[in-house]
CSV table of C-alpha atoms in Angstrom, one decimal:
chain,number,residue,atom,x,y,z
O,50,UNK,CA,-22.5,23.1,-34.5
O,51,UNK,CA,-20.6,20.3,-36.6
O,52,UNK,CA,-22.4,16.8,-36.2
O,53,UNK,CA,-20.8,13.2,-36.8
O,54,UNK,CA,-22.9,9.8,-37.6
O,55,UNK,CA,-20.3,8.9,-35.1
O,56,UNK,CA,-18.0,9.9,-32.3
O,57,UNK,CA,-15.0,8.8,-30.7
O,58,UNK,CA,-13.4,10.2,-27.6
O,59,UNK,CA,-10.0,8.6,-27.5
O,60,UNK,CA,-7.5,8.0,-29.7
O,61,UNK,CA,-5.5,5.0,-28.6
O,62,UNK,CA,-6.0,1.2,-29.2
O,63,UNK,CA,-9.7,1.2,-28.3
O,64,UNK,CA,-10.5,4.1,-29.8
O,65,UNK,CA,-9.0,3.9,-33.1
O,66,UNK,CA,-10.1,0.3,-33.4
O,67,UNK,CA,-13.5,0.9,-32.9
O,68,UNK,CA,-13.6,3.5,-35.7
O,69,UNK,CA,-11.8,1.9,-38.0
O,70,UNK,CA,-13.8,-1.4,-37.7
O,71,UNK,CA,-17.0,1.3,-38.1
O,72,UNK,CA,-15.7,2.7,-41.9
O,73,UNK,CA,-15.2,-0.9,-42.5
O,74,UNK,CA,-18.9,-1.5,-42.0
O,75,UNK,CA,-19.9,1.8,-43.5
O,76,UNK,CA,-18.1,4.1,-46.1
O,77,UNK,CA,-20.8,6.5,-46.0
O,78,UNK,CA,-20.9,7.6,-42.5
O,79,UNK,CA,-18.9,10.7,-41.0
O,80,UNK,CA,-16.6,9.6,-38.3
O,81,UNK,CA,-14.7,11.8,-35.8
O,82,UNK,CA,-11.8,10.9,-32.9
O,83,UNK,CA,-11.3,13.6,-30.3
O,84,UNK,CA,-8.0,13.2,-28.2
O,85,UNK,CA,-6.2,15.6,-26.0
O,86,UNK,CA,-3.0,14.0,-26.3
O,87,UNK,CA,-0.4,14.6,-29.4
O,88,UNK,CA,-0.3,11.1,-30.5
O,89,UNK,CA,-2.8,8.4,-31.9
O,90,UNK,CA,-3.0,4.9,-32.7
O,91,UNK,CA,0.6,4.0,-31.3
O,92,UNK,CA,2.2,1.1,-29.6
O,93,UNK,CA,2.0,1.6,-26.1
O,94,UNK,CA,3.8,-1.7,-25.0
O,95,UNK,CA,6.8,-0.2,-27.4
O,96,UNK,CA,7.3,2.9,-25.1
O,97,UNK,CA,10.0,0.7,-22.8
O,98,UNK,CA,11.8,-0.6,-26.2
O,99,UNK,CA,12.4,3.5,-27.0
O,100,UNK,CA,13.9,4.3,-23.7
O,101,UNK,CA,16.0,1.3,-24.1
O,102,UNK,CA,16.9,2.4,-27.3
O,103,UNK,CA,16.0,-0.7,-29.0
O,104,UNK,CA,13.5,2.3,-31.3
O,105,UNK,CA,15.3,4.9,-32.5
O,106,UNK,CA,12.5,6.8,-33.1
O,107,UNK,CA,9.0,7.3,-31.6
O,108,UNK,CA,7.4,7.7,-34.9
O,109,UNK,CA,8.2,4.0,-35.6
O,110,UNK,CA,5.9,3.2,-33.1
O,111,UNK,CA,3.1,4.9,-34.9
O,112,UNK,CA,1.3,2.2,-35.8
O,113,UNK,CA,-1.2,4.3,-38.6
O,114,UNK,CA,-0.3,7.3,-39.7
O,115,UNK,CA,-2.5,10.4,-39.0
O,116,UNK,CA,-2.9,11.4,-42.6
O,117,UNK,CA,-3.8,7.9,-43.2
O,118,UNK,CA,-6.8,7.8,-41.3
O,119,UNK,CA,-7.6,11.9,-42.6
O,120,UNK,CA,-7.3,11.0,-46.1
O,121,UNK,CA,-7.6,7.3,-46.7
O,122,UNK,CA,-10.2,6.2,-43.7
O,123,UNK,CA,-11.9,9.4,-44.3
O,124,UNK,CA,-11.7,9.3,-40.1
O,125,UNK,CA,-11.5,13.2,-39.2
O,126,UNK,CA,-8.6,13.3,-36.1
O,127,UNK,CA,-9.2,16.4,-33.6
O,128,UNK,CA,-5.6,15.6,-31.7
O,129,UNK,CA,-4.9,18.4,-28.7
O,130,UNK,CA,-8.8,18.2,-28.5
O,131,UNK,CA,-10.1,17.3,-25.0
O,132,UNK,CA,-13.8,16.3,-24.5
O,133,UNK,CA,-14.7,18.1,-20.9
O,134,UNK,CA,-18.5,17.5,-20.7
O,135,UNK,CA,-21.2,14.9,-22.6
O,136,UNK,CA,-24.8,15.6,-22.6
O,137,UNK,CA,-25.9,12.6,-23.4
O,138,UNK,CA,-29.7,14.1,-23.6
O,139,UNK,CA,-28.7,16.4,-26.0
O,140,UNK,CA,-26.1,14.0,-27.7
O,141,UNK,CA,-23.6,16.5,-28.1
O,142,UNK,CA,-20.1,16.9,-26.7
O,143,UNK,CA,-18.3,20.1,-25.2
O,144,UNK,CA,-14.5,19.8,-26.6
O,145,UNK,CA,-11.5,22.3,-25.3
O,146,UNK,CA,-8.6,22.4,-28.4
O,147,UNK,CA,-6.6,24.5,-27.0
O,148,UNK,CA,-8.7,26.9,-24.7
O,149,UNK,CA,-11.1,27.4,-27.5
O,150,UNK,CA,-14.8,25.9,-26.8
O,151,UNK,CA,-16.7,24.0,-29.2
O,152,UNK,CA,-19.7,21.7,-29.6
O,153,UNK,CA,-20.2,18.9,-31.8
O,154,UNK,CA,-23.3,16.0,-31.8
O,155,UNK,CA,-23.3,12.9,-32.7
O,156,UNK,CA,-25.4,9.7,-33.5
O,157,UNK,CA,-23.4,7.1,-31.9
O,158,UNK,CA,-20.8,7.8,-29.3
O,159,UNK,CA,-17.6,5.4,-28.4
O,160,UNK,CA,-16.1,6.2,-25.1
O,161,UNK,CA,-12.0,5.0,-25.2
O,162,UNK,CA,-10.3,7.5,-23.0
O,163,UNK,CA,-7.9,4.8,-21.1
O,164,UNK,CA,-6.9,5.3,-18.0
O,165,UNK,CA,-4.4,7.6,-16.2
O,166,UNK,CA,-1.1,6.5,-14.1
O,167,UNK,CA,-2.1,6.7,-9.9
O,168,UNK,CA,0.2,8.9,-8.5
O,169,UNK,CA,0.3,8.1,-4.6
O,170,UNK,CA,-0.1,10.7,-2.1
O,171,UNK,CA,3.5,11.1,-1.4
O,172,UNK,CA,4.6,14.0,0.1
O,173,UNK,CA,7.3,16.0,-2.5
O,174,UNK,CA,6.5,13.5,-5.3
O,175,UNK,CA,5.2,15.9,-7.7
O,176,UNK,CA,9.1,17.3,-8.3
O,177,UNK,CA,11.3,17.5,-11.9
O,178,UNK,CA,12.9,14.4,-11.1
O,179,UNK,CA,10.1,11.5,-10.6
O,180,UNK,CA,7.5,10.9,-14.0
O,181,UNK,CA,5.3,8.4,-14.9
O,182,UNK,CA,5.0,5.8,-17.9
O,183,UNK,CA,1.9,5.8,-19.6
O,184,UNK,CA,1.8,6.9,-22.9
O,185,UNK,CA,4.3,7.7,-25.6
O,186,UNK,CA,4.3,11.9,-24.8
O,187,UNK,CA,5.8,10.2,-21.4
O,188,UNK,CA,8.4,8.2,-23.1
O,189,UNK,CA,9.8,10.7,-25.4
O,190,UNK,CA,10.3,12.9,-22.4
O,191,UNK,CA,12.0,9.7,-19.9
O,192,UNK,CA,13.8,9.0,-23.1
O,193,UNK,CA,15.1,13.1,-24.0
O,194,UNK,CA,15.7,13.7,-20.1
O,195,UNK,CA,18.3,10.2,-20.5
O,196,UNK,CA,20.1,11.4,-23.4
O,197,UNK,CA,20.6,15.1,-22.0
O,198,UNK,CA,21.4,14.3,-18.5
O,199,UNK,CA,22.9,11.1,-18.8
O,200,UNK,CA,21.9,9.9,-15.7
O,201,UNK,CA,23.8,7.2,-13.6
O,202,UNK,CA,21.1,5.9,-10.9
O,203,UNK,CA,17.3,5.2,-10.5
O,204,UNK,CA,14.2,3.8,-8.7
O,205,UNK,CA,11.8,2.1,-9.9
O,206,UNK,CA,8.2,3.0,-7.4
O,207,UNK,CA,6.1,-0.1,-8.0
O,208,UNK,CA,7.1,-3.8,-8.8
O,209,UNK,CA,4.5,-4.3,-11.8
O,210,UNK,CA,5.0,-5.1,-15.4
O,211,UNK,CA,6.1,-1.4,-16.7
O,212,UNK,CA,8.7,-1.0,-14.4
O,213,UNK,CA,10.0,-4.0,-14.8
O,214,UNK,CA,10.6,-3.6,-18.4
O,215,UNK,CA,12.1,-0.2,-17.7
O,216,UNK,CA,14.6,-1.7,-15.2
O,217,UNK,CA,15.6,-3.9,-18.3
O,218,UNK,CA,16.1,-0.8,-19.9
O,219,UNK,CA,17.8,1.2,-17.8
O,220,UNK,CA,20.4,-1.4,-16.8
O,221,UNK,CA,21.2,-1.9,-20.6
O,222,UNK,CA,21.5,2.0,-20.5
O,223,UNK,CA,24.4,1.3,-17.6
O,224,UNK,CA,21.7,3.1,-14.9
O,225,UNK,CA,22.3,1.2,-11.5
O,226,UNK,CA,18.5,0.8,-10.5
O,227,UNK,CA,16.2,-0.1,-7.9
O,228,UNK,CA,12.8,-1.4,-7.2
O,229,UNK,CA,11.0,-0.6,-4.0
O,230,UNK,CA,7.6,-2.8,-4.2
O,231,UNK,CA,5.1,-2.3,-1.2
O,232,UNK,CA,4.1,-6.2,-1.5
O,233,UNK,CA,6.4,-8.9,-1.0
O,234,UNK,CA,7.8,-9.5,-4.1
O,235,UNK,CA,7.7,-8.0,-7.5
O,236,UNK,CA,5.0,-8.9,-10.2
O,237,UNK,CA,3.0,-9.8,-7.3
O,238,UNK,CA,-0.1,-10.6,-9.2
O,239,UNK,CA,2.0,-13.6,-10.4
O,240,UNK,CA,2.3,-17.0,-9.7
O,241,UNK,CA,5.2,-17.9,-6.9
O,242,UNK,CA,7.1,-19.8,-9.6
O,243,UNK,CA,7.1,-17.2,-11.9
O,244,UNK,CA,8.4,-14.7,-9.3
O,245,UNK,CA,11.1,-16.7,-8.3
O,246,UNK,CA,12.3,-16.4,-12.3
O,247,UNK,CA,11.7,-12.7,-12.5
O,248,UNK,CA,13.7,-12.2,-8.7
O,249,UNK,CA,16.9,-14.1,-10.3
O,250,UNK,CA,16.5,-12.6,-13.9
O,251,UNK,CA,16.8,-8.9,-12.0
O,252,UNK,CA,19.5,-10.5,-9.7
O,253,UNK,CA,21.4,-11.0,-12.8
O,254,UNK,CA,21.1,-8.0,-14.2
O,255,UNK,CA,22.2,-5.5,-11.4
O,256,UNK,CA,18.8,-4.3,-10.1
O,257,UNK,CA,18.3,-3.8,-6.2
O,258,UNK,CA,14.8,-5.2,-5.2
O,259,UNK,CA,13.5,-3.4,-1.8
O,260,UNK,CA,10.1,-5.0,-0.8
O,261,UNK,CA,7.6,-4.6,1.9
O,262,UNK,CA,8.7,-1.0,1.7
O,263,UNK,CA,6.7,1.7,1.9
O,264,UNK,CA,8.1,5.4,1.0
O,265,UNK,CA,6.7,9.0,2.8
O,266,UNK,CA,8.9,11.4,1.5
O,267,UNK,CA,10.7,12.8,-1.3
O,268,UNK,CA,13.0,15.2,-1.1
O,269,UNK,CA,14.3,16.7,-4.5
O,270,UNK,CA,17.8,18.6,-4.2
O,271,UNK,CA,20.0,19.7,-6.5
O,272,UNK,CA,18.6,17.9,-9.2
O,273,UNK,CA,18.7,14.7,-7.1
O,274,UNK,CA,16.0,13.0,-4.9
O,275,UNK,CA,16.0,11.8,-2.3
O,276,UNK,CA,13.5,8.4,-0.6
O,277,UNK,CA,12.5,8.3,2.8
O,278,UNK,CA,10.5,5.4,4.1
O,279,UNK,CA,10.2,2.1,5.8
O,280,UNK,CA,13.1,1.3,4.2
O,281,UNK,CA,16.7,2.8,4.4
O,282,UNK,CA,17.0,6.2,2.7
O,283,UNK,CA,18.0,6.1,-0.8
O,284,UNK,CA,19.5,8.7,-3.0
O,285,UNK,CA,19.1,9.0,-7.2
O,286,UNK,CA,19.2,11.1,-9.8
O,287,UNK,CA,15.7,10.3,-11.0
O,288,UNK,CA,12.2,7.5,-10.3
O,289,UNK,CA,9.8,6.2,-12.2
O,290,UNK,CA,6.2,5.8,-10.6
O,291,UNK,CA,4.2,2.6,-12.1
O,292,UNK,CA,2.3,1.7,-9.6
O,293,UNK,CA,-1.1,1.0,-10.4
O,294,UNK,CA,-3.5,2.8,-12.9
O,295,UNK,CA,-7.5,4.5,-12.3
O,296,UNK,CA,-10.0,4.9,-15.6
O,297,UNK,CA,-10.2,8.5,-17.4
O,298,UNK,CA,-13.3,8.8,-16.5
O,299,UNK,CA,-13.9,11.7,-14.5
O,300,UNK,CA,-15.2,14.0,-16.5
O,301,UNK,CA,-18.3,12.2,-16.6
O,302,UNK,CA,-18.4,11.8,-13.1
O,303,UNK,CA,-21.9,13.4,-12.6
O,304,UNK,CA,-23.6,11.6,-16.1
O,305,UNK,CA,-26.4,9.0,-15.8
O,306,UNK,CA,-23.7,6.9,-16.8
O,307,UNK,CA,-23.1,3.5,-14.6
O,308,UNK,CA,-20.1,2.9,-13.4
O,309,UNK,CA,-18.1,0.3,-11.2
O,310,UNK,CA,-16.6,1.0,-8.1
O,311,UNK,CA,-13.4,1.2,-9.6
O,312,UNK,CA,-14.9,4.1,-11.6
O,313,UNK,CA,-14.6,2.5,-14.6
O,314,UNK,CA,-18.2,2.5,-17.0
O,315,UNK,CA,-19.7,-0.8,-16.9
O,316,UNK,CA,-21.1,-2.1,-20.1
O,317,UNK,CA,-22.3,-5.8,-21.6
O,318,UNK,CA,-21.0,-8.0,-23.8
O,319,UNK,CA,-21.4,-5.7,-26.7
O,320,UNK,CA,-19.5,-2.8,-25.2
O,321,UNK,CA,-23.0,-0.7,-24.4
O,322,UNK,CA,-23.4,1.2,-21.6
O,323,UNK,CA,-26.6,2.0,-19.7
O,324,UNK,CA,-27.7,4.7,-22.1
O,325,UNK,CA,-28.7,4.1,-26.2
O,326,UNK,CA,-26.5,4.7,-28.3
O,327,UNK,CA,-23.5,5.2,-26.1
O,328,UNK,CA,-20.2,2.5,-26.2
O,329,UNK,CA,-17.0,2.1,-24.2
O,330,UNK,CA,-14.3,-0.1,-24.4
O,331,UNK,CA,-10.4,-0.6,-23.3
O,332,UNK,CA,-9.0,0.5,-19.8
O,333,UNK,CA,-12.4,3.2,-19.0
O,334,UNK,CA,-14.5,0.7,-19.5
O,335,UNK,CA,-15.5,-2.4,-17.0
O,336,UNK,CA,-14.7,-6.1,-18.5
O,337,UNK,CA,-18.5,-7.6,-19.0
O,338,UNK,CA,-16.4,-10.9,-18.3
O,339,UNK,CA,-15.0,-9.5,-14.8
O,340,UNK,CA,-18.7,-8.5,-13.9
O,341,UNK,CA,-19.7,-12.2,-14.8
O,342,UNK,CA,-17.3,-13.9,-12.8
O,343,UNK,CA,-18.0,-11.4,-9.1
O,344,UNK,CA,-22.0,-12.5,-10.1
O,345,UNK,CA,-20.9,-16.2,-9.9
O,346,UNK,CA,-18.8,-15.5,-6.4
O,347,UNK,CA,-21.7,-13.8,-4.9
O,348,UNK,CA,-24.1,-16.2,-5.9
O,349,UNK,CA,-21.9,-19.3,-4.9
O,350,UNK,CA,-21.3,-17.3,-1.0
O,351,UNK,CA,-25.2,-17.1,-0.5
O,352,UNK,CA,-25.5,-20.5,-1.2
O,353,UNK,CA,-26.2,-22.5,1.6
């Protein structure tokens, strides 16, 4: 069984932050990041720039190269490597890489695994034609299903920051696209001023903004789909669902861990959690600052 000073499940922003900034602090340590996915240390925000074509290649948005962190950083990078199971009494990690099984232990242990894209319970909307936007895997296929199909309509599910970009995008890429947002307007967490500029900016452009629509069905047909709802059916060749996003943190569902009702593992204002030894940080983990400020409200309700 392999063990690592430290150990990093995650391979995004948080993740590869966390142990870069730890060979900076110690050359001598032996640092390994686990991640299921293909890709590490990339530009998420960029993914949107690549459908629109504005990068013409996703390996631009690598921010560090893999063999950078290998053989410079002397960071060991399991990619295609999912952690399934922690035993945080042991210290040790069970890791699938590729339906083979292996343990490693560790000193220290950095939880980064993100988040994942909420998927409502729509009935048909697991189908070819609607994906999700989340990491850079789910660009390049967005991006290789628009230059192979060459598609000529779209909806955008959810009114948030993602699929606004994307409707940018899209309309540059000649795709007549709509937004169907369940709340009132688009980028609803917003001020009022600020949606009024984002309404006329996508007036502008072309795009179709449906709100206080909610949607039931979809129907996918002949490599078209179909939207049933509260609103007036609508037909397109493909949709984007951006609607919201939960923390990757199932897997340690039934771990002494503490987490928020949100799910995601609440830590302090160091990034520990409730158990020694044991960090988290970026979209799985709780914002100590968040915690802070619902302390404050509840206090200030019970006062007299």
């Amino acid at each position: 069984m392999e063990h690592f000073n430290l150990i990093v499940i995650g391979g995004d922003a948080a993740g590869m932050s966390a142990a870069s900034q730890a060979r900076r602090k110690n050359k001598e340590m032996s640092i390994a990041v686990f991640d299921k996915g293909e890709y590490v240390s990339y530009a998420a925000c960029g993914t949107p720039y690549l459908i629109a074509g504005d990068v013409q290649n996703s390996d631009e948005l690598l921010a560090i190269d893999v063999d950078e962190f290998i053989n410079k950083r002397k960071i060991i990078i399991k990619k295609h490597s999912e952690v399934t199971e922690v035993n945080f009494n042991e210290k040790k990690i069970i890791v699938n890489t590729q339906n083979s099984i292996s343990e490693y232990t560790y000193d220290k242990l950095v939880i980064a695994t993100g988040a994942f894209p909420f998927v409502p319970p729509i009935t048909g909307v697991e189908n070819p034609r609607s994906f999700v936007l989340r990491n850079l895997k789910d660009a390049i296929i967005i991006k290789d299903y628009l230059d192979d199909q060459k598609p000529k309509s779209a909806v955008l599910i959810g009114g948030g920051l993602i699929n606004l970009e994307l409707s940018e995008a899209f309309t540059r890429n000649n795709i007549n696209t709509t937004i169907i947002e369940k709340m009132p307007s688009v980028a609803s967490n917003m001020s009022p001023e600020i949606q009024k500029i984002i309404n006329d900016k996508l007036h502008q452009q072309g795009v179709s903004v449906i709100t206080d629509a909610d949607i039931s069905e979809i129907i996918y047909h002949n490599n078209k789909i179909n939207l049933k709802g509260s609103m007036s059916e609508i037909e397109s060749d493909f949709a984007v669902i951006s609607i919201g996003v939960r923390p990757n943190t199932a897997f340690l569902k039934n771990s002494p861990l503490k987490f928020h009702k949100s799910g995601a593992i609440i830590i302090d204002e160091k990034s520990r959690t409730n158990i020694p030894d044991v960090f988290a940080a970026g979209d799985c983990a709780d914002s100590h600052y968040r915690q802070a400020v619902e302390e404050y409200l509840k206090k200030a309700a019970e006062r007299p």
